[in-house]
Each structure stands twice: as C-alpha cells, then as structure tokens.
PDB file of C-alpha atoms in Angstrom:
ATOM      1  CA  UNK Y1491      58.427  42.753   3.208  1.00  0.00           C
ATOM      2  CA  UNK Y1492      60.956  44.711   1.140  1.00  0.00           C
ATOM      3  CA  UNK Y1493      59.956  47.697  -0.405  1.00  0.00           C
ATOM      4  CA  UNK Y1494      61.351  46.172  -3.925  1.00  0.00           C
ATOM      5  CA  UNK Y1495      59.236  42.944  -3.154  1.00  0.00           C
ATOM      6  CA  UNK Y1496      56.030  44.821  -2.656  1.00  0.00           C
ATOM      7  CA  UNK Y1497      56.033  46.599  -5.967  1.00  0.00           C
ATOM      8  CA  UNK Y1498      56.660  43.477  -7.870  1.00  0.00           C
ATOM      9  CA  UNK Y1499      53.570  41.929  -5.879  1.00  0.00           C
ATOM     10  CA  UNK Y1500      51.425  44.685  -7.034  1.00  0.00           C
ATOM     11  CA  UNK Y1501      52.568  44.346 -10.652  1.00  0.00           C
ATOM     12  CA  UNK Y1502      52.117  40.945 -10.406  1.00  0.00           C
ATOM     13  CA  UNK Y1503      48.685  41.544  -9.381  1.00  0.00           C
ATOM     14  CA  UNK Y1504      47.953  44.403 -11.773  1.00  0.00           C
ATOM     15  CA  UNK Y1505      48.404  42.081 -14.751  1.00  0.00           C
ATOM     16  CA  UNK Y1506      48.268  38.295 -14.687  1.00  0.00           C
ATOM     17  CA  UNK Y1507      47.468  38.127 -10.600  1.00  0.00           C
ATOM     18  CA  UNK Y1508      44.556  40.496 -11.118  1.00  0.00           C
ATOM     19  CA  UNK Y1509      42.761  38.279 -13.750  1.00  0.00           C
ATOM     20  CA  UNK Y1510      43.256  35.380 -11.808  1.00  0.00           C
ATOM     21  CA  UNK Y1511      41.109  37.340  -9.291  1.00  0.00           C
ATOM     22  CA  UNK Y1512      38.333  37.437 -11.332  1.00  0.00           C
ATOM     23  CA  UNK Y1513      38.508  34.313 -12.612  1.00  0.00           C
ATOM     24  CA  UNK Y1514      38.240  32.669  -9.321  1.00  0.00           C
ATOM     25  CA  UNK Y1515      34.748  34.159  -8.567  1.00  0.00           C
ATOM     26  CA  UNK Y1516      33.560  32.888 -11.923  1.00  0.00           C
ATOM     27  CA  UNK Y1517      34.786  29.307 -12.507  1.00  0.00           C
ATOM     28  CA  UNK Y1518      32.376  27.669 -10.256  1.00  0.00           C
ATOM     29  CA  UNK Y1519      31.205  24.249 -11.668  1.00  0.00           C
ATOM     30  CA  UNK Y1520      28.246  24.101  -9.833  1.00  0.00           C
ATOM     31  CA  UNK Y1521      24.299  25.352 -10.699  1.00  0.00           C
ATOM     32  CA  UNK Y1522      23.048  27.974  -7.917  1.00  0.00           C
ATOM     33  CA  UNK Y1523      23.671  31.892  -7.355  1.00  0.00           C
ATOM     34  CA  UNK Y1524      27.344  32.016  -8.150  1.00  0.00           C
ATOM     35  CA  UNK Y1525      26.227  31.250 -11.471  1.00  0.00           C
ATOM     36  CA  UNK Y1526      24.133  33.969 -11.930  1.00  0.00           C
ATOM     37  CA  UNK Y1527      26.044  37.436 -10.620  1.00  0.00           C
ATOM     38  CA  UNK Y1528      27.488  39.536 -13.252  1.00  0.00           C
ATOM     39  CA  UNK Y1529      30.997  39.354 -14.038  1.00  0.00           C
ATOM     40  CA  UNK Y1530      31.039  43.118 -12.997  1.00  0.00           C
ATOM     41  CA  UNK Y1531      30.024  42.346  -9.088  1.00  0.00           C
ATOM     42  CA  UNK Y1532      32.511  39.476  -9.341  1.00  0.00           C
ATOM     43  CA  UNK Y1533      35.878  41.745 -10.272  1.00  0.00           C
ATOM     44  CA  UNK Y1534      34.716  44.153  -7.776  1.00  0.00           C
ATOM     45  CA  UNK Y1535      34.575  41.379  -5.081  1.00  0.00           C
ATOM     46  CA  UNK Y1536      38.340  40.258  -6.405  1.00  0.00           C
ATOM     47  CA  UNK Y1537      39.243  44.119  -6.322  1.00  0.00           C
ATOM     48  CA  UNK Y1538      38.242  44.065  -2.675  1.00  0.00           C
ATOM     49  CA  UNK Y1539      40.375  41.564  -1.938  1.00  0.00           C
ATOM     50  CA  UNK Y1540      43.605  42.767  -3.685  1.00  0.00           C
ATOM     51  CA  UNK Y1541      42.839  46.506  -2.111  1.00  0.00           C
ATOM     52  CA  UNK Y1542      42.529  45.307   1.293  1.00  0.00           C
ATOM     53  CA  UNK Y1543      45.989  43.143   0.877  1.00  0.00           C
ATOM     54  CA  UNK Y1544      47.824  46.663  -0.507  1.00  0.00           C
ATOM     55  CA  UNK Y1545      46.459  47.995   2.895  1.00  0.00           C
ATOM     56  CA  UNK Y1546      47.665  45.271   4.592  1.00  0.00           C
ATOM     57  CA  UNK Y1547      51.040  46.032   3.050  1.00  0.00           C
ATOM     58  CA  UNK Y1548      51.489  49.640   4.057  1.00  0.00           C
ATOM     59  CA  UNK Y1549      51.522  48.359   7.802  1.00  0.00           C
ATOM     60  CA  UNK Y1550      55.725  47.552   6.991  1.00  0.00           C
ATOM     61  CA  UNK Y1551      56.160  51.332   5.978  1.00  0.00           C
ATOM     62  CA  UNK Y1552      53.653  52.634   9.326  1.00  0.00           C
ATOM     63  CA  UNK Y1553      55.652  50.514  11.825  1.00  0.00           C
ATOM     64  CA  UNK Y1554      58.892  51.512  10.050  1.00  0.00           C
ATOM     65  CA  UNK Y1555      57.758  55.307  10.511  1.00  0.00           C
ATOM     66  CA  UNK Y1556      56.638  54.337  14.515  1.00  0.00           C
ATOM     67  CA  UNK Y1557      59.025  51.888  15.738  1.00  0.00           C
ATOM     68  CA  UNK Y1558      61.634  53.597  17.881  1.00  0.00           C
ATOM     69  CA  UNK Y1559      59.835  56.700  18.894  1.00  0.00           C
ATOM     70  CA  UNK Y1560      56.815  57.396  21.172  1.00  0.00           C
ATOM     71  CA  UNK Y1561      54.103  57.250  18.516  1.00  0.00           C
ATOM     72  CA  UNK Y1562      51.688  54.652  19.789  1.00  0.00           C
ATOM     73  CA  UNK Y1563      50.420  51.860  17.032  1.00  0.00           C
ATOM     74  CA  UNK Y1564      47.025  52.457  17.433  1.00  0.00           C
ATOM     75  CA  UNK Y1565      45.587  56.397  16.855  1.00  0.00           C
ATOM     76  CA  UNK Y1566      41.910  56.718  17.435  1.00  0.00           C
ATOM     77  CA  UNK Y1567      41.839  60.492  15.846  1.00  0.00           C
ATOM     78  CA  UNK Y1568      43.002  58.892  12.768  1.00  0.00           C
ATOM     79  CA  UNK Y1569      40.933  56.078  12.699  1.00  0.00           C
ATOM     80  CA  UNK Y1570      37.854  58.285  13.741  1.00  0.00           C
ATOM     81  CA  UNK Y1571      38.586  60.560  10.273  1.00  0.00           C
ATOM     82  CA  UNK Y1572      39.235  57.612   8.203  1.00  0.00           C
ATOM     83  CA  UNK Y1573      35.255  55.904   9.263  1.00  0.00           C
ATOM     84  CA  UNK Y1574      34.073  59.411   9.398  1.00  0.00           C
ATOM     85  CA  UNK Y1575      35.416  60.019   5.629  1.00  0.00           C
ATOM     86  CA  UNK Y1576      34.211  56.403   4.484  1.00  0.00           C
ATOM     87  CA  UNK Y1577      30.941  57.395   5.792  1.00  0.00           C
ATOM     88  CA  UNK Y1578      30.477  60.374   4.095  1.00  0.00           C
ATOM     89  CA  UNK Y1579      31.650  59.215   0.563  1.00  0.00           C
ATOM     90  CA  UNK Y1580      29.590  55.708   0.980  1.00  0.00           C
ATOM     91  CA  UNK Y1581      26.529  57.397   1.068  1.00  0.00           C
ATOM     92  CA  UNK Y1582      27.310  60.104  -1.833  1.00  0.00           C
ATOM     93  CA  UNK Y1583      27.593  57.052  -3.640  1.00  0.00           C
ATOM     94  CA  UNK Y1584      24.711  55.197  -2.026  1.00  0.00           C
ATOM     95  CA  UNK Y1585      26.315  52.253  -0.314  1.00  0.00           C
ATOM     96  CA  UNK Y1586      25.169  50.861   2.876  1.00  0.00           C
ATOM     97  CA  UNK Y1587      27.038  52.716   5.624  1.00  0.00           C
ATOM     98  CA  UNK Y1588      26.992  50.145   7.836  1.00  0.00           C
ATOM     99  CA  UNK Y1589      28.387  47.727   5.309  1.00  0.00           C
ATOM    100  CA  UNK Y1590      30.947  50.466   4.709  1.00  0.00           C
ATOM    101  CA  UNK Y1591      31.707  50.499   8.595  1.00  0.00           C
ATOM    102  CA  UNK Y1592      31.967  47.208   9.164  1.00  0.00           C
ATOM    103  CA  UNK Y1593      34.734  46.876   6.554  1.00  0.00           C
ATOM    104  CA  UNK Y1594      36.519  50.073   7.367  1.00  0.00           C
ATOM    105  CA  UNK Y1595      37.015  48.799  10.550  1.00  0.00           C
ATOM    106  CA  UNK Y1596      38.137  45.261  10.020  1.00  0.00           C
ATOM    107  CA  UNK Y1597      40.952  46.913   7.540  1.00  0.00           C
ATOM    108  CA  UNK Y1598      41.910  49.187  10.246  1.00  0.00           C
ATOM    109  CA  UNK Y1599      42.015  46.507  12.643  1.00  0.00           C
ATOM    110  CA  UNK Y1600      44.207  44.163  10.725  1.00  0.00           C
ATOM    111  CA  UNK Y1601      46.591  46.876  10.030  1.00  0.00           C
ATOM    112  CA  UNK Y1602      47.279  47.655  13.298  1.00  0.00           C
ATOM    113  CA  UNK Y1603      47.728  44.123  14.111  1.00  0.00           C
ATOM    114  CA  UNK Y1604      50.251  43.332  11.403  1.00  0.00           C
ATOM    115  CA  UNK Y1605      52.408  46.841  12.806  1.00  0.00           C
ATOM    116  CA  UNK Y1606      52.110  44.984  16.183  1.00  0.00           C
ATOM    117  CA  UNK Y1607      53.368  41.551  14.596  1.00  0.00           C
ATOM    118  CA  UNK Y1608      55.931  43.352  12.914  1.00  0.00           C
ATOM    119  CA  UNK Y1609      57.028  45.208  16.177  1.00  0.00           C
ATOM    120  CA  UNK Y1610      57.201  42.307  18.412  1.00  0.00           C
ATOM    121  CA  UNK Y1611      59.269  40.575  15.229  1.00  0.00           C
ATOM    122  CA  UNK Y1612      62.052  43.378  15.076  1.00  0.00           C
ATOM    123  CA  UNK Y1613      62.278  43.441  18.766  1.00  0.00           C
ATOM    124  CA  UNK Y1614      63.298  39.397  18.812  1.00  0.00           C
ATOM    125  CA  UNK Y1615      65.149  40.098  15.568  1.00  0.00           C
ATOM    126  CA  UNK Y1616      67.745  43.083  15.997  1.00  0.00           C
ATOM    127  CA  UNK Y1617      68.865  42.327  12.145  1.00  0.00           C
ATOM    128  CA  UNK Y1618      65.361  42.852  11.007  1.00  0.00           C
ATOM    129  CA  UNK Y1619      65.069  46.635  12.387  1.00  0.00           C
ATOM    130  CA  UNK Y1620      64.446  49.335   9.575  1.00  0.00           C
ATOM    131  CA  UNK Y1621      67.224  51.337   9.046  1.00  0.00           C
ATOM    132  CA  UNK Y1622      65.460  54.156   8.110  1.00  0.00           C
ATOM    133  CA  UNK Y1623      62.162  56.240   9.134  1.00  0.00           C
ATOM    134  CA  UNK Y1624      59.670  56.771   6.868  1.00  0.00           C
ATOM    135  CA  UNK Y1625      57.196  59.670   6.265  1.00  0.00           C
ATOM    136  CA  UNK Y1626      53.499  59.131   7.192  1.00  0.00           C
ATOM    137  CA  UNK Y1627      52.115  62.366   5.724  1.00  0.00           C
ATOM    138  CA  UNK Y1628      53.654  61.947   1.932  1.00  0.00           C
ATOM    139  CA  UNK Y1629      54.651  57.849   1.998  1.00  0.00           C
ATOM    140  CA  UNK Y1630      51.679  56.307   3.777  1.00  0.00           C
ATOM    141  CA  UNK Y1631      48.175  58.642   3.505  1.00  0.00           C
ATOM    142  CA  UNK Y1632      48.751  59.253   0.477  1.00  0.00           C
ATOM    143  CA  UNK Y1633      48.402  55.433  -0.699  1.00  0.00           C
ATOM    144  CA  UNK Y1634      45.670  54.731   1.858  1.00  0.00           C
ATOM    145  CA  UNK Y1635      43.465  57.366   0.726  1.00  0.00           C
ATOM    146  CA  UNK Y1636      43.993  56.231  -2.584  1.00  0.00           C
ATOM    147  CA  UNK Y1637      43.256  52.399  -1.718  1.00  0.00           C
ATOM    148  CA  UNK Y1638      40.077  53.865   0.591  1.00  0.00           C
ATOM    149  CA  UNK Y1639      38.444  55.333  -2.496  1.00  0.00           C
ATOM    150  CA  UNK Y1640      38.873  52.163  -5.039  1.00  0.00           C
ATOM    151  CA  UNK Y1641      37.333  50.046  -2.250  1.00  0.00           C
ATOM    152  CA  UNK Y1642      34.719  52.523  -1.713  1.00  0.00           C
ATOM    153  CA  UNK Y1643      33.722  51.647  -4.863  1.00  0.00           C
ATOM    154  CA  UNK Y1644      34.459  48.039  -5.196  1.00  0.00           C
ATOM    155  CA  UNK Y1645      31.977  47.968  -2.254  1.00  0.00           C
ATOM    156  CA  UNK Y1646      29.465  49.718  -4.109  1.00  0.00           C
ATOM    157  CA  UNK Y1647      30.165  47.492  -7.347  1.00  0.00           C
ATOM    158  CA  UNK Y1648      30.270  44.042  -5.472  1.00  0.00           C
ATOM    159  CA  UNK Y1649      26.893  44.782  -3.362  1.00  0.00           C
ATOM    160  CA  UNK Y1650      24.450  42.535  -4.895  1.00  0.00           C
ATOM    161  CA  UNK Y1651      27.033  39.743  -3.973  1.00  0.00           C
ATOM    162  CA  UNK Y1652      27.651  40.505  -0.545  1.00  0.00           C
ATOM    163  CA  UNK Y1653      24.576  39.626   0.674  1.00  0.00           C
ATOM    164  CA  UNK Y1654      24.775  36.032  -1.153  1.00  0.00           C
ATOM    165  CA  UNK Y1655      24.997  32.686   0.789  1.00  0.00           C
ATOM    166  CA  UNK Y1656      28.275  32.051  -1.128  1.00  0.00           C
ATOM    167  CA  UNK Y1657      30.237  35.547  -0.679  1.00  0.00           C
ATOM    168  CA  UNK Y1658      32.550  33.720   2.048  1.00  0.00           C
ATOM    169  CA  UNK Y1659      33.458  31.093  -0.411  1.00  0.00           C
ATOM    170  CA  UNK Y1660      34.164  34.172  -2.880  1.00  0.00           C
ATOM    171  CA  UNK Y1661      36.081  35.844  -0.784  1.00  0.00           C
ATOM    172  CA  UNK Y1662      38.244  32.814   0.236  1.00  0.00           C
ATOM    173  CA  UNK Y1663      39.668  31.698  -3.248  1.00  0.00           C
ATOM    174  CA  UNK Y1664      40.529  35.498  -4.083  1.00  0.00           C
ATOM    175  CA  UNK Y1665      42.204  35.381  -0.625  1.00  0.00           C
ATOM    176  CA  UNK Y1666      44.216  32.165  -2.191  1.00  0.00           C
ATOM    177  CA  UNK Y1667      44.965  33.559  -5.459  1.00  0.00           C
ATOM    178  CA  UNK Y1668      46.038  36.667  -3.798  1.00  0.00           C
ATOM    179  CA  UNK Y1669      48.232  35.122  -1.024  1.00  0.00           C
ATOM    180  CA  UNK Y1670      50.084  33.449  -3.849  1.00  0.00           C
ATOM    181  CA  UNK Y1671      50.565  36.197  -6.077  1.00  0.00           C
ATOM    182  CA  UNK Y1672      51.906  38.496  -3.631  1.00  0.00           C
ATOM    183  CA  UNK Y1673      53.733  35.952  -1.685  1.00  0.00           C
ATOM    184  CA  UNK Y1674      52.234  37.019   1.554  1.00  0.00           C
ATOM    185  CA  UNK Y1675      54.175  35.726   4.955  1.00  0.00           C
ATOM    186  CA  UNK Y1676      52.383  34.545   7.762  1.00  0.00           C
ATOM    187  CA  UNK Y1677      52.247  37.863   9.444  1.00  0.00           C
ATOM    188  CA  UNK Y1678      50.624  39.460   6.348  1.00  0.00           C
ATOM    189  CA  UNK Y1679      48.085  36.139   5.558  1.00  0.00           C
ATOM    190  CA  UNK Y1680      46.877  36.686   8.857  1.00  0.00           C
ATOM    191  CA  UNK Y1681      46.526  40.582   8.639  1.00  0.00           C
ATOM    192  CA  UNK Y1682      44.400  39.879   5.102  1.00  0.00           C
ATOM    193  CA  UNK Y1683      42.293  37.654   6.577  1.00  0.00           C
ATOM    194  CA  UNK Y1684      41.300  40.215   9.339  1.00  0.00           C
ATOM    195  CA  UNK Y1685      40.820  42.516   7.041  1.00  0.00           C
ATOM    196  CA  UNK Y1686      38.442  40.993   5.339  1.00  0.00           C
ATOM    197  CA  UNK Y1687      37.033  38.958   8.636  1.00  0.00           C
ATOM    198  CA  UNK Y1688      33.521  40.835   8.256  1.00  0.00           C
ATOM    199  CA  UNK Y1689      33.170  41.499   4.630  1.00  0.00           C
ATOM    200  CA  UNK Y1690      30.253  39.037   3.874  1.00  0.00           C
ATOM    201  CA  UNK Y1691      27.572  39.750   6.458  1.00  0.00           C
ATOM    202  CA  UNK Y1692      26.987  37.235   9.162  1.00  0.00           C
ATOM    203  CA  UNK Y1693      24.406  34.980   8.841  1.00  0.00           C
TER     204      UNK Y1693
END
C-alpha cells in the first residue's frame, strides 16, 4: 500500500469512515445487550478497530526499512518493551492487564505476519520492491507509540463491552466498515483480523 493511499485511508476514516464506525455498533435492530451499552463504550470498540488497522498499516513502512538487510522480522527485545510498556500504562489507568496482553500481542503478531506476507510478495514480484529504506526510529515508533496509547485507552473505554456475548459480532461489522473504507488488500484483511483475533474474550 502506497504511502499516498494510506493517508487518504486514514482521512477517510477520520471523517465520514470513522462515524460509520460507530454507527455500526449501534444500529442493531434487535432487543438484548447491544441495546443497552453506551454510545461511549461503542466508539471506543470502533476506535479499536480503526487503531489496530493503522498498526496493521505501518507493517509496509517496517518491511520496507528490513527487507534487504540482515534485520530479522520478528525482534523479541522490542516486542518485550512494547507488552512491558502496555502493562505499565494499563494499570495506571486501571485496565485489566491481561486483557491489555492479550491484545498487545495479537497486534504484534499480525504485524509481523503482514511484513512476512509482504516479504514473500516482493521476493515473487521484483517490480514490487521498495525503492527506498525507511527509518524505524523517526518513521515507524513514533506512530506506533502514538497508536499504543489511543488503544490503551479505547481498551479502557470499551471494557464493559468486551466482556458481552455480542463483542465478536461488534467487532466484525467495524472490521467491514473498516476494510471498506481503507480499501484493505488481502494481505492487510488478514493482518486486521489477527490483530484483533483475541479482542473479545473466549467463551
């Protein structure tokens, strides 16, 4: 995904995109729980879904800044600071850690997965190959510590609805509305939907 095509996803999702978010957790026809939450748990739920597809997005620029050297895709130092900062911010602000954890990991997961999609992809494809080699310290972290800390607190706002018997279904049509908005390929789809694989507890 160009870098020109990825901003006009997130804009698109910023405006018109983002309200369809919300609106998706909310226009249930039915009588039951979904009925019930406050609006405020169900943007937060829609938030979590549009944050973990941004994160899902910055795999392009970390396989761009990895393919061609010796940097290996996955980096458990990283990944151990990332769950270890998560953890320490989720319970200044009083979420469960474990719920924290569990989607931490899932979003680290998927992003690794989409810079080994993207990998084997460029290796078929010769024409595909970035042309140039971006920055990790001042193009990348940057924008995931920024993306860690709004879904820090989307998690903390959307809590009451994790825990519901219809958070998957929740989950699922902000997954549609988001797919669409951003125009998400199949290598990206599949990267949002492990990222948010373990969001709603299993039951």
């Amino acid at each position: 995904m160009s870098t020109i095509r990825m901003r006009a996803a997130l804009l698109a999702l910023t405006g018109a995109g983002a309200a369809a978010l919300v609106a998706c957790g909310s226009s249930q026809t039915g009588t039951g729980p979904a009925r019930s939450s406050s609006p405020s748990a169900e943007r937060a739920l829609g938030t979590i879904v549009r944050l973990a597809a941004e994160r899902v997005m910055t795999a392009d620029t970390v396989a761009a800044a990895k393919w061609g050297t010796s940097r290996p895709i996955d980096d458990p130092s990283r990944e151990k600071t990332v769950l270890g900062s998560a953890a320490s911010q989720a319970a200044k602000l009083g979420i469960d850690e474990a719920t924290v954890q569990r989607i931490f990991k899932d979003q680290i997961a998927a992003n690794k997965d989409v810079q080994r999609a993207l990998h084997a992809q460029w290796q078929e494809h010769p024409a595909d190959q970035p042309t140039r080699r971006p920055d990790l310290a001042t193009q990348v972290r940057p924008v995931l510590d920024r993306v860690d800390n709004q879904l820090l607190t989307a998690i903390q706002q959307a809590q009451p609805l994790l825990s519901r018997p219809d958070c998957d279904a929740l989950i699922e049509r902000g997954k549609a509305t988001t797919v669409q908005a951003m125009s998400l390929d199949a290598i990206h789809r599949s990267g949002l939907d492990q990222a948010l694989a373990h969001t709603c507890p299993a039951r």
